[in-house]
Amino acid sequence: MKPREFHDGAEDGLEALEPLNPETITNFSDLLGAMRKTAFGGRRVGEAYDVLCAMIEDPDCTVVMTLSGAMTIAKMGRIIATMIEHGMVNAIVSTGALIAHGLSESVGKTHYRYDPDVSDEELFQKGYNRVYDTLEMEANLNYVEHVVAQTLKRIDTSQPMSSELLTREVGKTLVDEFDGIGILKSAYQKKVPVYIPAFTDSEMGLDVATWAMRQNLDRARSESKGGDLGVLRALHKHRPLFNPYLDLNSYTEKLLSAKRLGIFTIGGGVPRNWAQQVAPYVEIGNLRLGLDVKPPRFQYCVRICPEPDYWGGLSGCTYKEGISWGKFIPADEGGRFAEVLSDATVVWPLLMMGLLERFGKNTKRKSS
């Protein structure tokens, strides 16, 4: 047997770790920098901060933020709005539920803490919708429908709509008629597009559907002879003009025009995968249409998601796995990745405070 060689880590070019000394740390940025030189989850958080700073500092990087989970009910909406306002993100891909619950907050409505001594049956009777440990009042969502309806009255609904168009126009309604701070309001002001790929899986999607039916209610009642169920079935024939391919191609154009790409992902789900599929979309076009377009791949990538990859679901898939699909630039070609297996409500505020300390209100990035 060959005798062991006792190497010195420095001689082999290994990075030395350092004790986290609380007496030398004076702010969040210092703390996150120090955490990068520790181990386990702390190192992952520090690495996430390092990559986030790199993508925000790169003036040629278009940053996409993908959002899933009940982040606005969890009171993270102001963080999202702040990132938009400071030019830290250039496009948002989100679940519809997250945007809808953020809307209720934007128009001055309140979420409440859930009392576990109250049964879910009682919550239903009182009009409280429970999301884990927090309550969204049904009355809040009814008011959100009022805001969506105001918007639909103003725009030309005879032309095909997309989630990008609707979120932008709702943002304009918020700017014109409401004083509060909100995601769509900030996005409208900074010209940051907001895409909701699973649009019908949301309160906003249902609002648009019922608005379209309301426009034809009298006609459906006169035509139907089967009571309210017959009226409803007649109304289902009157669908809003909504074309999701407008979103897909608009988003693809945005990424094709970028010099470099970064992605900051909270959770997983449809937003995360939809935002990453542009490279395969372009490659499929090259293969099947005889084109030769360079697929846009992400170079800077940060994900905060508690789901590990060994469950086999896409929400937990690693960036390394995504490289096999051609979605990311490999590390040996300049790709930078950071993945934090944690609840975003714990990690995200720490990262946000570090970013604000580092960049303040003078972020050099441009919203687009």
Short mmCIF file of C-alpha atoms in Angstrom, two decimals:
data_model
loop_
_atom_site.label_atom_id
_atom_site.label_comp_id
_atom_site.label_asym_id
_atom_site.label_seq_id
_atom_site.Cartn_x
_atom_site.Cartn_y
_atom_site.Cartn_z
CA MET A 1 0.00 0.00 0.00
CA LYS A 2 1.24 3.43 -0.90
CA PRO A 3 2.04 5.48 2.25
CA ARG A 4 -0.22 8.43 2.98
CA GLU A 5 0.95 11.92 2.14
CA PHE A 6 0.10 14.62 4.65
CA HIS A 7 -0.63 17.68 2.54
CA ASP A 8 -1.00 21.24 3.69
CA GLY A 9 -4.32 22.67 2.46
CA ALA A 10 -2.71 25.96 1.47
CA GLU A 11 -0.18 24.16 -0.72
CA ASP A 12 -3.06 22.47 -2.58
CA GLY A 13 -4.82 25.80 -3.07
CA LEU A 14 -7.68 25.10 -0.66
CA GLU A 15 -9.62 28.02 0.78
CA ALA A 16 -9.10 28.47 4.51
CA LEU A 17 -12.09 28.85 6.80
CA GLU A 18 -12.19 31.47 9.53
CA PRO A 19 -13.89 31.62 12.92
CA LEU A 20 -16.96 33.84 12.96
CA ASN A 21 -15.93 36.49 15.46
CA PRO A 22 -18.99 38.48 16.62
CA GLU A 23 -16.77 41.17 18.15
CA THR A 24 -15.47 42.21 14.72
CA ILE A 25 -18.88 42.26 12.97
CA THR A 26 -20.65 45.61 12.89
CA ASN A 27 -23.34 45.16 10.22
CA PHE A 28 -25.26 42.62 8.14
CA SER A 29 -22.85 42.84 5.21
CA ASP A 30 -19.94 41.94 7.49
CA LEU A 31 -21.94 39.07 9.00
CA LEU A 32 -22.85 37.57 5.64
CA GLY A 33 -19.28 37.90 4.41
CA ALA A 34 -18.03 36.13 7.53
CA MET A 35 -20.63 33.37 7.17
CA ARG A 36 -19.22 32.49 3.75
CA LYS A 37 -16.00 31.40 5.49
CA THR A 38 -17.80 29.11 7.95
CA ALA A 39 -19.57 25.80 7.20
CA PHE A 40 -22.93 24.07 6.67
CA GLY A 41 -25.99 26.28 6.17
CA GLY A 42 -24.16 29.41 7.24
CA ARG A 43 -21.66 29.03 4.41
CA ARG A 44 -24.49 28.56 1.91
CA VAL A 45 -26.10 31.80 3.04
CA GLY A 46 -22.78 33.62 2.75
CA GLU A 47 -22.22 32.21 -0.73
CA ALA A 48 -25.73 33.28 -1.75
CA TYR A 49 -24.94 36.82 -0.66
CA ASP A 50 -21.68 36.76 -2.60
CA VAL A 51 -23.35 35.66 -5.85
CA LEU A 52 -26.28 38.06 -5.37
CA CYS A 53 -23.87 40.95 -5.00
CA ALA A 54 -22.02 39.88 -8.13
CA MET A 55 -25.15 39.75 -10.27
CA ILE A 56 -26.43 43.08 -8.95
CA GLU A 57 -23.05 44.78 -9.43
CA ASP A 58 -22.78 43.55 -13.03
CA PRO A 59 -24.29 46.39 -15.13
CA ASP A 60 -24.71 44.04 -18.10
CA CYS A 61 -26.68 41.42 -16.17
CA THR A 62 -30.46 41.16 -16.53
CA VAL A 63 -31.76 39.72 -13.25
CA VAL A 64 -34.90 37.59 -13.12
CA MET A 65 -36.57 36.96 -9.76
CA THR A 66 -38.90 33.95 -9.47
CA LEU A 67 -41.36 33.75 -6.60
CA SER A 68 -43.47 30.94 -5.19
CA GLY A 69 -44.91 30.07 -1.82
CA ALA A 70 -46.97 32.35 0.41
CA MET A 71 -44.30 35.03 0.58
CA THR A 72 -46.67 38.02 0.59
CA ILE A 73 -48.93 36.49 3.24
CA ALA A 74 -45.68 35.88 5.15
CA LYS A 75 -45.07 39.66 4.92
CA MET A 76 -42.13 39.52 2.51
CA GLY A 77 -43.85 41.76 -0.05
CA ARG A 78 -42.02 44.88 1.02
CA ILE A 79 -38.71 43.12 0.38
CA ILE A 80 -39.82 42.36 -3.18
CA ALA A 81 -40.92 45.95 -3.74
CA THR A 82 -37.62 47.23 -2.33
CA MET A 83 -35.58 45.06 -4.67
CA ILE A 84 -37.60 46.43 -7.59
CA GLU A 85 -37.27 50.03 -6.43
CA HIS A 86 -33.49 49.71 -6.04
CA GLY A 87 -33.05 48.25 -9.52
CA MET A 88 -31.94 44.85 -8.23
CA VAL A 89 -34.31 42.89 -10.49
CA ASN A 90 -35.37 43.42 -14.11
CA ALA A 91 -38.19 40.89 -14.46
CA ILE A 92 -40.39 38.89 -12.10
CA VAL A 93 -41.98 35.48 -12.63
CA SER A 94 -44.43 34.62 -9.88
CA THR A 95 -47.35 32.50 -8.82
CA GLY A 96 -50.65 34.30 -9.15
CA ALA A 97 -51.54 33.65 -5.52
CA LEU A 98 -48.45 35.47 -4.28
CA ILE A 99 -49.30 38.52 -6.39
CA ALA A 100 -52.98 38.45 -5.37
CA HIS A 101 -52.19 38.31 -1.66
CA GLY A 102 -49.69 41.10 -2.17
CA LEU A 103 -52.42 43.12 -3.84
CA SER A 104 -54.63 42.91 -0.76
CA GLU A 105 -51.76 44.38 1.24
CA SER A 106 -51.14 47.06 -1.41
CA VAL A 107 -54.71 48.37 -1.07
CA GLY A 108 -54.48 48.65 2.69
CA LYS A 109 -55.87 45.30 3.80
CA THR A 110 -54.44 43.25 6.67
CA HIS A 111 -53.35 39.65 7.27
CA TYR A 112 -53.75 38.14 10.72
CA ARG A 113 -52.04 35.58 12.89
CA TYR A 114 -53.82 32.22 13.04
CA ASP A 115 -55.08 31.00 16.42
CA PRO A 116 -54.66 27.18 16.43
CA ASP A 117 -57.50 26.86 18.94
CA VAL A 118 -59.94 27.93 16.23
CA SER A 119 -61.04 25.11 13.92
CA ASP A 120 -60.76 25.36 10.15
CA GLU A 121 -64.52 24.85 9.94
CA GLU A 122 -65.05 27.96 12.05
CA LEU A 123 -62.51 29.87 10.00
CA PHE A 124 -64.47 29.02 6.86
CA GLN A 125 -67.73 30.22 8.38
CA LYS A 126 -66.10 33.52 9.35
CA GLY A 127 -64.55 34.07 5.93
CA TYR A 128 -60.96 33.49 7.01
CA ASN A 129 -58.68 31.61 4.59
CA ARG A 130 -55.80 29.92 6.40
CA VAL A 131 -52.28 29.70 4.94
CA TYR A 132 -50.34 27.66 7.51
CA ASP A 133 -50.05 30.09 10.47
CA THR A 134 -51.59 33.18 8.84
CA LEU A 135 -55.08 34.28 7.76
CA GLU A 136 -56.22 36.03 4.60
CA MET A 137 -59.75 37.36 4.86
CA GLU A 138 -62.08 36.53 1.99
CA ALA A 139 -63.23 40.15 2.19
CA ASN A 140 -59.69 41.19 1.25
CA LEU A 141 -59.81 39.10 -1.92
CA ASN A 142 -63.23 40.48 -2.78
CA TYR A 143 -61.72 43.95 -2.67
CA VAL A 144 -58.85 42.81 -4.85
CA GLU A 145 -61.48 41.73 -7.39
CA HIS A 146 -62.79 45.30 -7.31
CA VAL A 147 -59.31 46.60 -8.21
CA VAL A 148 -58.95 44.07 -11.03
CA ALA A 149 -62.42 44.98 -12.36
CA GLN A 150 -61.50 48.69 -12.32
CA THR A 151 -58.48 47.84 -14.42
CA LEU A 152 -60.38 45.70 -16.91
CA LYS A 153 -62.90 48.49 -17.47
CA ARG A 154 -60.05 50.76 -18.50
CA ILE A 155 -58.21 48.53 -20.96
CA ASP A 156 -59.22 47.13 -24.35
CA THR A 157 -60.45 43.62 -23.53
CA SER A 158 -61.39 42.96 -27.16
CA GLN A 159 -57.68 42.30 -27.80
CA PRO A 160 -55.81 39.26 -26.43
CA MET A 161 -54.47 39.80 -22.92
CA SER A 162 -51.46 38.38 -21.11
CA SER A 163 -50.39 38.28 -17.48
CA GLU A 164 -47.66 40.80 -18.28
CA LEU A 165 -50.23 43.26 -19.63
CA LEU A 166 -52.68 42.71 -16.77
CA THR A 167 -50.11 43.04 -13.99
CA ARG A 168 -48.74 46.20 -15.59
CA GLU A 169 -52.21 47.75 -15.85
CA VAL A 170 -53.15 46.76 -12.30
CA GLY A 171 -49.90 48.44 -11.24
CA LYS A 172 -51.08 51.59 -12.99
CA THR A 173 -54.40 51.39 -11.11
CA LEU A 174 -52.47 51.19 -7.84
CA VAL A 175 -50.35 54.21 -8.80
CA ASP A 176 -53.40 56.25 -9.80
CA GLU A 177 -55.76 55.35 -6.97
CA PHE A 178 -53.91 53.95 -3.93
CA ASP A 179 -51.25 55.35 -1.63
CA GLY A 180 -49.78 52.11 -0.32
CA ILE A 181 -46.58 50.38 -1.33
CA GLY A 182 -46.88 47.24 -3.43
CA ILE A 183 -45.13 44.85 -5.79
CA LEU A 184 -47.15 45.70 -8.89
CA LYS A 185 -47.04 49.40 -8.09
CA SER A 186 -43.25 49.41 -7.86
CA ALA A 187 -42.99 47.18 -10.94
CA TYR A 188 -45.12 49.61 -12.96
CA GLN A 189 -43.09 52.60 -11.82
CA LYS A 190 -39.77 50.91 -12.63
CA LYS A 191 -40.99 49.26 -15.85
CA VAL A 192 -40.26 45.77 -14.52
CA PRO A 193 -42.49 43.16 -16.22
CA VAL A 194 -44.32 40.68 -14.00
CA TYR A 195 -45.24 37.32 -15.52
CA ILE A 196 -47.68 34.83 -14.01
CA PRO A 197 -47.35 31.66 -16.12
CA ALA A 198 -50.04 29.68 -14.23
CA PHE A 199 -52.41 32.64 -14.34
CA THR A 200 -55.70 30.76 -13.88
CA ASP A 201 -54.32 29.16 -10.70
CA SER A 202 -54.86 32.38 -8.76
CA GLU A 203 -57.40 34.82 -7.41
CA MET A 204 -56.54 37.22 -10.22
CA GLY A 205 -57.20 34.52 -12.80
CA LEU A 206 -60.60 33.80 -11.28
CA ASP A 207 -61.32 37.54 -11.09
CA VAL A 208 -60.71 37.93 -14.82
CA ALA A 209 -62.87 34.89 -15.60
CA THR A 210 -65.83 36.08 -13.50
CA TRP A 211 -65.48 39.60 -14.91
CA ALA A 212 -65.84 38.20 -18.44
CA MET A 213 -68.89 36.19 -17.38
CA ARG A 214 -70.47 39.21 -15.72
CA GLN A 215 -70.40 41.05 -19.03
CA ASN A 216 -72.66 38.35 -20.48
CA LEU A 217 -74.85 37.57 -17.46
CA ASP A 218 -78.13 38.96 -18.82
CA ARG A 219 -77.69 37.14 -22.12
CA ALA A 220 -76.94 33.84 -20.38
CA ARG A 221 -80.01 34.16 -18.14
CA SER A 222 -82.26 34.76 -21.13
CA GLU A 223 -80.84 31.80 -23.03
CA SER A 224 -80.71 29.28 -20.20
CA LYS A 225 -83.64 27.16 -19.01
CA GLY A 226 -81.79 25.08 -16.43
CA GLY A 227 -81.72 27.32 -13.38
CA ASP A 228 -78.53 28.79 -11.99
CA LEU A 229 -76.47 25.76 -12.98
CA GLY A 230 -77.65 26.19 -16.55
CA VAL A 231 -76.79 29.90 -16.37
CA LEU A 232 -73.29 29.07 -15.12
CA ARG A 233 -72.76 26.58 -17.92
CA ALA A 234 -73.88 29.16 -20.44
CA LEU A 235 -71.52 31.70 -18.92
CA HIS A 236 -68.57 29.33 -19.25
CA LYS A 237 -68.83 29.83 -22.99
CA HIS A 238 -67.86 33.47 -22.51
CA ARG A 239 -64.14 33.35 -21.84
CA PRO A 240 -61.74 36.28 -21.60
CA LEU A 241 -59.29 36.71 -24.46
CA PHE A 242 -56.11 35.50 -22.80
CA ASN A 243 -53.06 34.21 -24.65
CA PRO A 244 -50.20 32.79 -22.51
CA TYR A 245 -47.89 32.68 -25.53
CA LEU A 246 -47.76 36.47 -25.42
CA ASP A 247 -46.01 36.07 -22.05
CA LEU A 248 -43.70 33.31 -23.27
CA ASN A 249 -42.49 35.22 -26.30
CA SER A 250 -42.23 38.58 -24.50
CA TYR A 251 -40.09 36.99 -21.78
CA THR A 252 -37.99 35.16 -24.37
CA GLU A 253 -37.33 38.42 -26.23
CA LYS A 254 -36.20 40.04 -22.99
CA LEU A 255 -33.70 37.28 -22.29
CA LEU A 256 -32.44 37.14 -25.88
CA SER A 257 -31.58 40.84 -25.72
CA ALA A 258 -29.60 40.49 -22.46
CA LYS A 259 -25.80 40.42 -22.41
CA ARG A 260 -25.71 38.28 -19.27
CA LEU A 261 -28.39 36.67 -17.13
CA GLY A 262 -28.91 36.17 -13.42
CA ILE A 263 -31.73 34.41 -11.60
CA PHE A 264 -32.79 34.76 -7.97
CA THR A 265 -35.30 32.09 -7.00
CA ILE A 266 -37.52 31.89 -3.93
CA GLY A 267 -39.00 28.39 -3.69
CA GLY A 268 -39.64 26.51 -6.90
CA GLY A 269 -42.79 25.47 -8.71
CA VAL A 270 -44.00 26.77 -12.06
CA PRO A 271 -42.29 30.21 -11.81
CA ARG A 272 -38.86 28.69 -11.36
CA ASN A 273 -39.15 26.24 -14.26
CA TRP A 274 -40.99 28.61 -16.63
CA ALA A 275 -38.32 31.27 -16.10
CA GLN A 276 -35.55 28.78 -16.90
CA GLN A 277 -37.05 27.16 -19.99
CA VAL A 278 -36.09 29.84 -22.52
CA ALA A 279 -32.82 28.13 -23.47
CA PRO A 280 -34.55 24.80 -24.23
CA TYR A 281 -37.28 26.76 -26.07
CA VAL A 282 -34.69 28.41 -28.31
CA GLU A 283 -32.79 25.15 -28.81
CA ILE A 284 -35.98 23.37 -29.86
CA GLY A 285 -36.59 26.17 -32.36
CA ASN A 286 -33.07 25.77 -33.73
CA LEU A 287 -33.51 22.02 -34.12
CA ARG A 288 -37.01 21.97 -35.56
CA LEU A 289 -37.10 25.21 -37.51
CA GLY A 290 -33.60 25.23 -38.95
CA LEU A 291 -32.52 28.33 -36.99
CA ASP A 292 -29.18 29.19 -35.41
CA VAL A 293 -29.90 31.40 -32.39
CA LYS A 294 -27.67 31.37 -29.32
CA PRO A 295 -29.73 30.08 -26.37
CA PRO A 296 -29.73 32.50 -23.41
CA ARG A 297 -28.34 30.72 -20.34
CA PHE A 298 -28.12 32.00 -16.78
CA GLN A 299 -24.67 32.81 -15.41
CA TYR A 300 -25.46 33.97 -11.85
CA CYS A 301 -27.90 31.79 -9.93
CA VAL A 302 -29.17 31.95 -6.33
CA ARG A 303 -31.97 29.79 -4.93
CA ILE A 304 -33.58 29.72 -1.48
CA CYS A 305 -35.79 26.66 -1.14
CA PRO A 306 -36.20 24.18 1.74
CA GLU A 307 -36.86 21.22 -0.55
CA PRO A 308 -33.85 18.93 -1.19
CA ASP A 309 -33.20 17.39 -4.57
CA TYR A 310 -33.57 13.77 -3.47
CA TRP A 311 -37.39 14.06 -3.37
CA GLY A 312 -37.16 13.97 -7.15
CA GLY A 313 -39.29 17.07 -7.67
CA LEU A 314 -38.36 20.05 -9.77
CA SER A 315 -38.62 22.49 -6.87
CA GLY A 316 -35.55 20.87 -5.33
CA CYS A 317 -33.49 20.20 -8.46
CA THR A 318 -29.96 21.54 -8.30
CA TYR A 319 -28.34 23.96 -10.70
CA LYS A 320 -25.96 21.16 -11.64
CA GLU A 321 -28.99 19.18 -12.81
CA GLY A 322 -30.20 22.23 -14.75
CA ILE A 323 -26.88 22.38 -16.61
CA SER A 324 -27.80 19.03 -18.19
CA TRP A 325 -30.85 20.77 -19.68
CA GLY A 326 -28.76 23.61 -21.05
CA LYS A 327 -30.34 26.23 -18.78
CA PHE A 328 -27.19 27.44 -17.01
CA ILE A 329 -23.60 28.26 -17.89
CA PRO A 330 -21.32 25.61 -16.29
CA ALA A 331 -19.00 26.69 -13.49
CA ASP A 332 -15.88 26.09 -15.57
CA GLU A 333 -17.26 28.58 -18.12
CA GLY A 334 -18.06 31.28 -15.57
CA GLY A 335 -21.31 30.11 -14.01
CA ARG A 336 -21.78 30.99 -10.34
CA PHE A 337 -24.30 29.11 -8.22
CA ALA A 338 -25.55 29.30 -4.64
CA GLU A 339 -28.33 27.19 -3.17
CA VAL A 340 -29.70 27.62 0.35
CA LEU A 341 -31.88 24.85 1.75
CA SER A 342 -33.91 26.98 4.12
CA ASP A 343 -37.16 28.81 4.73
CA ALA A 344 -36.91 32.04 2.74
CA THR A 345 -38.55 34.04 5.52
CA VAL A 346 -35.46 33.32 7.66
CA VAL A 347 -32.73 33.89 5.06
CA TRP A 348 -34.13 36.49 2.67
CA PRO A 349 -34.40 39.36 5.19
CA LEU A 350 -30.75 38.84 6.17
CA LEU A 351 -29.66 38.97 2.54
CA MET A 352 -31.81 42.03 1.91
CA MET A 353 -30.28 43.95 4.80
CA GLY A 354 -26.81 43.10 3.55
CA LEU A 355 -27.68 44.25 0.03
CA LEU A 356 -29.11 47.54 1.28
CA GLU A 357 -26.02 48.19 3.38
CA ARG A 358 -23.77 47.42 0.44
CA PHE A 359 -25.68 49.25 -2.27
CA GLY A 360 -28.00 51.61 -0.40
CA LYS A 361 -30.19 53.73 -2.62
CA ASN A 362 -27.45 54.25 -5.17
CA THR A 363 -27.60 50.93 -6.97
CA LYS A 364 -26.02 51.46 -10.40
CA ARG A 365 -28.26 48.96 -12.16
CA LYS A 366 -30.95 50.04 -14.58
CA SER A 367 -34.49 48.72 -14.53
CA SER A 368 -35.86 47.84 -17.93
#
